[in-house]
Every structure is written in structure tokens, then in C-alpha cells.
PDB file of C-alpha atoms in Angstrom:
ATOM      1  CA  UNK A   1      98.460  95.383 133.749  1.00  0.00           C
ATOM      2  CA  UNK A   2      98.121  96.539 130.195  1.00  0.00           C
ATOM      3  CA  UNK A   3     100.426 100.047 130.664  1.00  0.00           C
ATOM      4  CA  UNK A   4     103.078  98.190 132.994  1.00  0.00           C
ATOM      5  CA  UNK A   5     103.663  95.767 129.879  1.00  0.00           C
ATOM      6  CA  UNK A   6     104.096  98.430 127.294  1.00  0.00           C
ATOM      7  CA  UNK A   7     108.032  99.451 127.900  1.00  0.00           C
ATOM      8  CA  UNK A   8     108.313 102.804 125.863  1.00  0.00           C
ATOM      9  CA  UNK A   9     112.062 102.824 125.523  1.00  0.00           C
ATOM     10  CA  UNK A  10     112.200  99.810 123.421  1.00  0.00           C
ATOM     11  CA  UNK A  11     108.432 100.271 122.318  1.00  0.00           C
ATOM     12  CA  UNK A  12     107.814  96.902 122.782  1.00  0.00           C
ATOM     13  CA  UNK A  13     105.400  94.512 124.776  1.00  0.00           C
ATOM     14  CA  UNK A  14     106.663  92.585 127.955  1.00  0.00           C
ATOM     15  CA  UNK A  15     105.136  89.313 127.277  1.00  0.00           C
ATOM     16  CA  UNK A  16     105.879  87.403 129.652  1.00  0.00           C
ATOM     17  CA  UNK A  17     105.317  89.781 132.351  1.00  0.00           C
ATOM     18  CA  UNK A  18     101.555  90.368 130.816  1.00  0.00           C
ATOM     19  CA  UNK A  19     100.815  86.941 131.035  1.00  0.00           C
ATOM     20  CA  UNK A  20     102.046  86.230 134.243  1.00  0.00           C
ATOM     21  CA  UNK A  21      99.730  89.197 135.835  1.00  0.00           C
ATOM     22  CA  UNK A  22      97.001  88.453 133.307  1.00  0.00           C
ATOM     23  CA  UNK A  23      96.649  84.785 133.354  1.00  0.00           C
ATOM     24  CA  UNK A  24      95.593  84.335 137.559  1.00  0.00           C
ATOM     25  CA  UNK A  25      92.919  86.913 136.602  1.00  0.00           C
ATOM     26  CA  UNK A  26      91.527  85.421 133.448  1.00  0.00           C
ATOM     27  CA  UNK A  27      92.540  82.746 132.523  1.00  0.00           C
ATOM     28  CA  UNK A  28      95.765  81.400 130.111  1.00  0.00           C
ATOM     29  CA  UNK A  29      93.713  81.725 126.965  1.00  0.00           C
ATOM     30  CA  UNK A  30      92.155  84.752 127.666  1.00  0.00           C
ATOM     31  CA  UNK A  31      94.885  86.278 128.460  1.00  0.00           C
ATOM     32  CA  UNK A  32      96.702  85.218 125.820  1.00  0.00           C
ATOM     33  CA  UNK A  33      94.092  86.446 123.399  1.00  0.00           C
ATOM     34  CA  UNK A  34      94.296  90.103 125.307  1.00  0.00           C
ATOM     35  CA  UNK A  35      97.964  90.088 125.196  1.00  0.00           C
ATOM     36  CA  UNK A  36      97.628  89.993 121.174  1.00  0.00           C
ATOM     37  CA  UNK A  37      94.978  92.434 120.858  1.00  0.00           C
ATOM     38  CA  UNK A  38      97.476  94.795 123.401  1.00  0.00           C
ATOM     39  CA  UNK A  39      99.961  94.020 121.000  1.00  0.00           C
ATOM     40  CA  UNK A  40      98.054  94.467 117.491  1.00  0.00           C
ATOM     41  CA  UNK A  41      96.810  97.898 118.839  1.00  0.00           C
ATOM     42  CA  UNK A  42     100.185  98.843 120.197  1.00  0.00           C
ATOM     43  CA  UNK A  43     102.451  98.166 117.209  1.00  0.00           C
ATOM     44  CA  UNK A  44      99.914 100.327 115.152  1.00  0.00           C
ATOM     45  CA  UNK A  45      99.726 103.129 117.475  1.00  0.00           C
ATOM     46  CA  UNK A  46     103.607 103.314 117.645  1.00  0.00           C
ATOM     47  CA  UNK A  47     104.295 102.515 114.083  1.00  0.00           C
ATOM     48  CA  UNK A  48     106.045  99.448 114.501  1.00  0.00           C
ATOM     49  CA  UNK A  49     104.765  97.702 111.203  1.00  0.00           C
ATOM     50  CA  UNK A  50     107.073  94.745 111.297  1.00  0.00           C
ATOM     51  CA  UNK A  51     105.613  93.636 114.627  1.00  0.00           C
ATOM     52  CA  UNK A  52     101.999  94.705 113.587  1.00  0.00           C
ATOM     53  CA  UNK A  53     102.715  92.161 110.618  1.00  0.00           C
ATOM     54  CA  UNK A  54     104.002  89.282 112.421  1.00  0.00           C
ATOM     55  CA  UNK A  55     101.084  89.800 115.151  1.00  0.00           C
ATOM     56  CA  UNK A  56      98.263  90.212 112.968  1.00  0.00           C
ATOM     57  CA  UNK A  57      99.161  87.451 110.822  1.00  0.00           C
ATOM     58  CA  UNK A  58      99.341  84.721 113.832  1.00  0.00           C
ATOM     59  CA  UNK A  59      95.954  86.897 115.552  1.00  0.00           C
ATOM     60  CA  UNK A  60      93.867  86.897 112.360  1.00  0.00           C
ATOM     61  CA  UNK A  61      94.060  83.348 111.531  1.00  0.00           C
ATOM     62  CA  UNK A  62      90.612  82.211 111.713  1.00  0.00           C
ATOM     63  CA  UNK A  63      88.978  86.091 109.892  1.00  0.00           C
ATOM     64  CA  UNK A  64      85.666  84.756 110.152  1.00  0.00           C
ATOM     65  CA  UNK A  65      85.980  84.340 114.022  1.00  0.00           C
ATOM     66  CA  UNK A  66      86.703  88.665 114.201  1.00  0.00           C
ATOM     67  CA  UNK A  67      84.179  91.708 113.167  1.00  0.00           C
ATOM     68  CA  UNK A  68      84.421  92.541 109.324  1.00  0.00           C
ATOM     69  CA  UNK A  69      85.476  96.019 110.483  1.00  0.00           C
ATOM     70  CA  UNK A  70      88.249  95.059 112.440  1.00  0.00           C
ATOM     71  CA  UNK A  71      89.541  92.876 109.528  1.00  0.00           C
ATOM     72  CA  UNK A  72      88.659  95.587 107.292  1.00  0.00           C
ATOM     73  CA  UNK A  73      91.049  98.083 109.230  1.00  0.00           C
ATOM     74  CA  UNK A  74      94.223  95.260 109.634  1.00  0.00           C
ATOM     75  CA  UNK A  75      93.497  94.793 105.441  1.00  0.00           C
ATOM     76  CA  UNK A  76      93.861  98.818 105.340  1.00  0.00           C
ATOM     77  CA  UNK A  77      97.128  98.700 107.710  1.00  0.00           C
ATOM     78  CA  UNK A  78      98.379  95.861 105.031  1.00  0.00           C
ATOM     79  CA  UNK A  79      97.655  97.709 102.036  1.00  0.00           C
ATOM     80  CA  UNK A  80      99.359 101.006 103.242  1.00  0.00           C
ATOM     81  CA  UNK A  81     102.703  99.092 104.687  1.00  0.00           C
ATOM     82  CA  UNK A  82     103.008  95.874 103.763  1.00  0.00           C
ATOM     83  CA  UNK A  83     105.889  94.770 101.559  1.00  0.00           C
ATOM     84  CA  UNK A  84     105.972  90.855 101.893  1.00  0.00           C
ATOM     85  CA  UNK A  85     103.792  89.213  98.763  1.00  0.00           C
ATOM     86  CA  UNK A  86     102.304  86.568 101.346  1.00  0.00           C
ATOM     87  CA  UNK A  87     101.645  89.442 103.599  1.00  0.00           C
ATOM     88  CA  UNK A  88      99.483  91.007 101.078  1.00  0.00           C
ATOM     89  CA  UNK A  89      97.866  87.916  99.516  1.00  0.00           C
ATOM     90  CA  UNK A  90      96.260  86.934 103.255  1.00  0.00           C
ATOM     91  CA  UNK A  91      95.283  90.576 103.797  1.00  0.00           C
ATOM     92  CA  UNK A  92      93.863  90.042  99.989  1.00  0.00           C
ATOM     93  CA  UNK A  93      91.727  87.301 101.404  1.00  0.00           C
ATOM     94  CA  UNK A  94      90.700  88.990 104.262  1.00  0.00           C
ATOM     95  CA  UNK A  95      89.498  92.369 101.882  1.00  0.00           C
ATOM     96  CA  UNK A  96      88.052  89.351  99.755  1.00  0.00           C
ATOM     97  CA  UNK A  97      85.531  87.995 102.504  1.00  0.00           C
ATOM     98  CA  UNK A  98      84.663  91.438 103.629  1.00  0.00           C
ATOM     99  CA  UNK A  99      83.579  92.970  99.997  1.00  0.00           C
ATOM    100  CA  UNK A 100      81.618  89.093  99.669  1.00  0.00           C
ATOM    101  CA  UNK A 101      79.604  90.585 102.223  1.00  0.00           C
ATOM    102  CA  UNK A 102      78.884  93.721 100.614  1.00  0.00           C
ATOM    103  CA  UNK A 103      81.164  96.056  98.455  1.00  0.00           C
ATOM    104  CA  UNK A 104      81.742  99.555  99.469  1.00  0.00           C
ATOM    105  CA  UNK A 105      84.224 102.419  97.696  1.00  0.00           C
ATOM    106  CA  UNK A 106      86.332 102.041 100.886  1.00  0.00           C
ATOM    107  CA  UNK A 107      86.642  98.077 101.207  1.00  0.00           C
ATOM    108  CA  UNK A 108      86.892  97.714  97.404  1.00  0.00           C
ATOM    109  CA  UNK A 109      89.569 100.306  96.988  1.00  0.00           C
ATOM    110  CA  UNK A 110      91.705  98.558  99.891  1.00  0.00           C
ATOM    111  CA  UNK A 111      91.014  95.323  97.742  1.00  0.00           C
ATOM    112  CA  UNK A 112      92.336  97.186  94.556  1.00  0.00           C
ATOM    113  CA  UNK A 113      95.579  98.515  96.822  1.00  0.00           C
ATOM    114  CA  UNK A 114      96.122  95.012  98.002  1.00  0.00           C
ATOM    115  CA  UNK A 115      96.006  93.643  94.275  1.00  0.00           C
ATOM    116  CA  UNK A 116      97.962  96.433  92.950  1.00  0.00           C
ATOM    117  CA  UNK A 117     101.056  95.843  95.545  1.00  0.00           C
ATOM    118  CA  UNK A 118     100.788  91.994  94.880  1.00  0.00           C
ATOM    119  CA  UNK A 119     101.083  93.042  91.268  1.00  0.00           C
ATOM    120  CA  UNK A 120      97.868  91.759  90.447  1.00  0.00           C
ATOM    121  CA  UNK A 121      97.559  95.159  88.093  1.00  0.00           C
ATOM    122  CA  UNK A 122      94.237  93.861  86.060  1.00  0.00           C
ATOM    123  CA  UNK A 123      92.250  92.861  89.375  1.00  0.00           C
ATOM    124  CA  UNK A 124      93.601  95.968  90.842  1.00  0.00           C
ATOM    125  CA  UNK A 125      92.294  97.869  88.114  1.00  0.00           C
ATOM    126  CA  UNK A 126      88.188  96.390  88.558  1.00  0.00           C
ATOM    127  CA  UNK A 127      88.638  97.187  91.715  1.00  0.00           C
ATOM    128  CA  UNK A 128      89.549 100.696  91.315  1.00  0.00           C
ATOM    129  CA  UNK A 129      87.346 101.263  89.186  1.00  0.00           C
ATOM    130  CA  UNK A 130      84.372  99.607  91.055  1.00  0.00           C
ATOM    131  CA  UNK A 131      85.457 101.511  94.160  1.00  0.00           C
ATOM    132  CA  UNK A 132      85.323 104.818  92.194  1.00  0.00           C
ATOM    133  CA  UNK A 133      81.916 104.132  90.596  1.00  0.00           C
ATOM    134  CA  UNK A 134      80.535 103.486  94.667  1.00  0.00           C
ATOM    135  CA  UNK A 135      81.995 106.712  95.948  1.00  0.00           C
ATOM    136  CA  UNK A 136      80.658 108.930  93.332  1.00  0.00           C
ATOM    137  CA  UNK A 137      76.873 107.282  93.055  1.00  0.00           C
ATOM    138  CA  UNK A 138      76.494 107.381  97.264  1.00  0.00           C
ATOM    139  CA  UNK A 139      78.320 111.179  97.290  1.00  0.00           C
ATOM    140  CA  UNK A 140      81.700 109.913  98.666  1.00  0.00           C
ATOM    141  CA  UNK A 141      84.873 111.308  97.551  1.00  0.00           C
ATOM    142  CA  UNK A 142      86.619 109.171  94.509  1.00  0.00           C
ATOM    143  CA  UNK A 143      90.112 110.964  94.600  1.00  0.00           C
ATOM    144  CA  UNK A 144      91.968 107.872  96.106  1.00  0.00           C
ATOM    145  CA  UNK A 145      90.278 105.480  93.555  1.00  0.00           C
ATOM    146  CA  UNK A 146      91.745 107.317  91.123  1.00  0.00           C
ATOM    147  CA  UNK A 147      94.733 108.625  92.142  1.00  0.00           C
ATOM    148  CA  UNK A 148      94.929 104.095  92.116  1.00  0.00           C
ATOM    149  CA  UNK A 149      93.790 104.114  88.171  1.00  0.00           C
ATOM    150  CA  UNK A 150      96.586 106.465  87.448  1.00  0.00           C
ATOM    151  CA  UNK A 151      99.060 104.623  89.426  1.00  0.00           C
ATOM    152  CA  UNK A 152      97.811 101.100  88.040  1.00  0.00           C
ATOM    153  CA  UNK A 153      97.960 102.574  83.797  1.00  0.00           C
TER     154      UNK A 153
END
């Protein structure tokens, strides 16, 4: 169901075909729940960004509801191509929930890129710094933390 949906030419998602194979199998809200994961996976895999956007941003409503490291990984998609300022201040919020859980180098420096594209330049720059400090005292590789400090002076 899920590779007769995906039409390659226009590399795009035939919704209402999905749903109308899906739904008789599992139901109208499970299906509609599968369609947007087929679609957030799809968009990233082919690079389409602007749909990726618009899909994540309806899909990830409730963050709590989805595993920190999916959120974590939509928050890194946002940080490396988002554009929109309200794009980037929900995918801030998401980062935000995920390092209250526990920082990391790798979730705090996605929280720093976030910042830094909002033009939040002096949260950006804790971050950084923070994310650094991780990666060098558990043996990780800083480089991207401070190519960020570099970029953020």
C-alpha cells in the first residue's frame, strides 16, 4: 500500500489513494496516523523540506505523545533546513523538552543551532558552549560546537 502511494515523478504522496486502501485494513485513524509517518519519512528521504515542514509540524503536535529520539531527529531536520522563525521556535521547544530530560553534546548543540537561526545569538551561544564542554569530557568530537561559537561571535 505504502510503495503504490509514493508517485516518484512528482515525489509526492497519493493521499487519498493511501487512505482509501489503508483505512478498511486499519482503521481511519490509524491509517491516518501511518499515512503521516509515510509522509514525514518520505519528504526526508527525498529532500522535499517544504513538505517535511508542513507535515511534521501538523504530526508533532502533541511531542510528548512521540519517542525523544524521534523528536530529537525532526529538531535536527529543523535546525539544518528550516527558514521560517515559527518553524524554528516549535522545533526550539521540542530540542527544549528533550535536553529537560537530559543534556547531551548532540541534543544541546541542535538546541544552540535552533537558537542561533531564530537569532537568539546569546542562548545559542550557552548552548554551544555547553554542547562543546559534553563532547570533550565523554570523548566525543566538539568540531561542530565550535565551528557554532565561531559562527555565533
Amino acid at each position: 500500500i505504502m510503495e503504490d502511494a509514493i508517485d516518484e515523478k512528482s515525489k509526492s504522496i497519493k493521499e487519498a489513494q493511501f487512505l482509501a486502501q489503508a483505512t478498511p485494513l486499519i482503521g481511519a485513524e490509524a491509517a491516518s496516523k501511518s499515512l503521516d509517518q509515510l509522509k514525514i519519512n518520505y519528504y526526508e528521504i527525498s529532500d522535499n523540506f517544504p513538505l517535511y515542514e508542513k507535515t511534521a509540524l501538523k504530526y508533532y503536535q502533541n511531542p510528548e505523545t512521540f519517542p525523544a529520539t524521534e523528536m530529537l531527529k525532526a529538531a535536527w531536520i529543523f535546525s539544518e533546513k528550516a527558514t521560517n522563525k515559527e518553524s524554528l521556535k516549535t522545533a526550539a521547544t521540542w530540542a527544549e523538552k528533550i535536553v529537560m530530560q537530559g543534556e547531551t553534546a548532540e541534543n544541546t548543540y541542535i538546541l544552540a543551532m535552533l537558537y542561533f537561526k531564530s537569532g537568539k545569538k546569546d542562548e545559542a551561544k550557552i548552548y554551544a558552549n555547553y554542547s562543546a564542554q559534553l563532547a570533550k569530557t565523554s570523548g566525543k568530537d566538539a568540531s561542530m560546537a565550535e565551528k557554532l561559537l565561531t559562527q555565533i561571535k
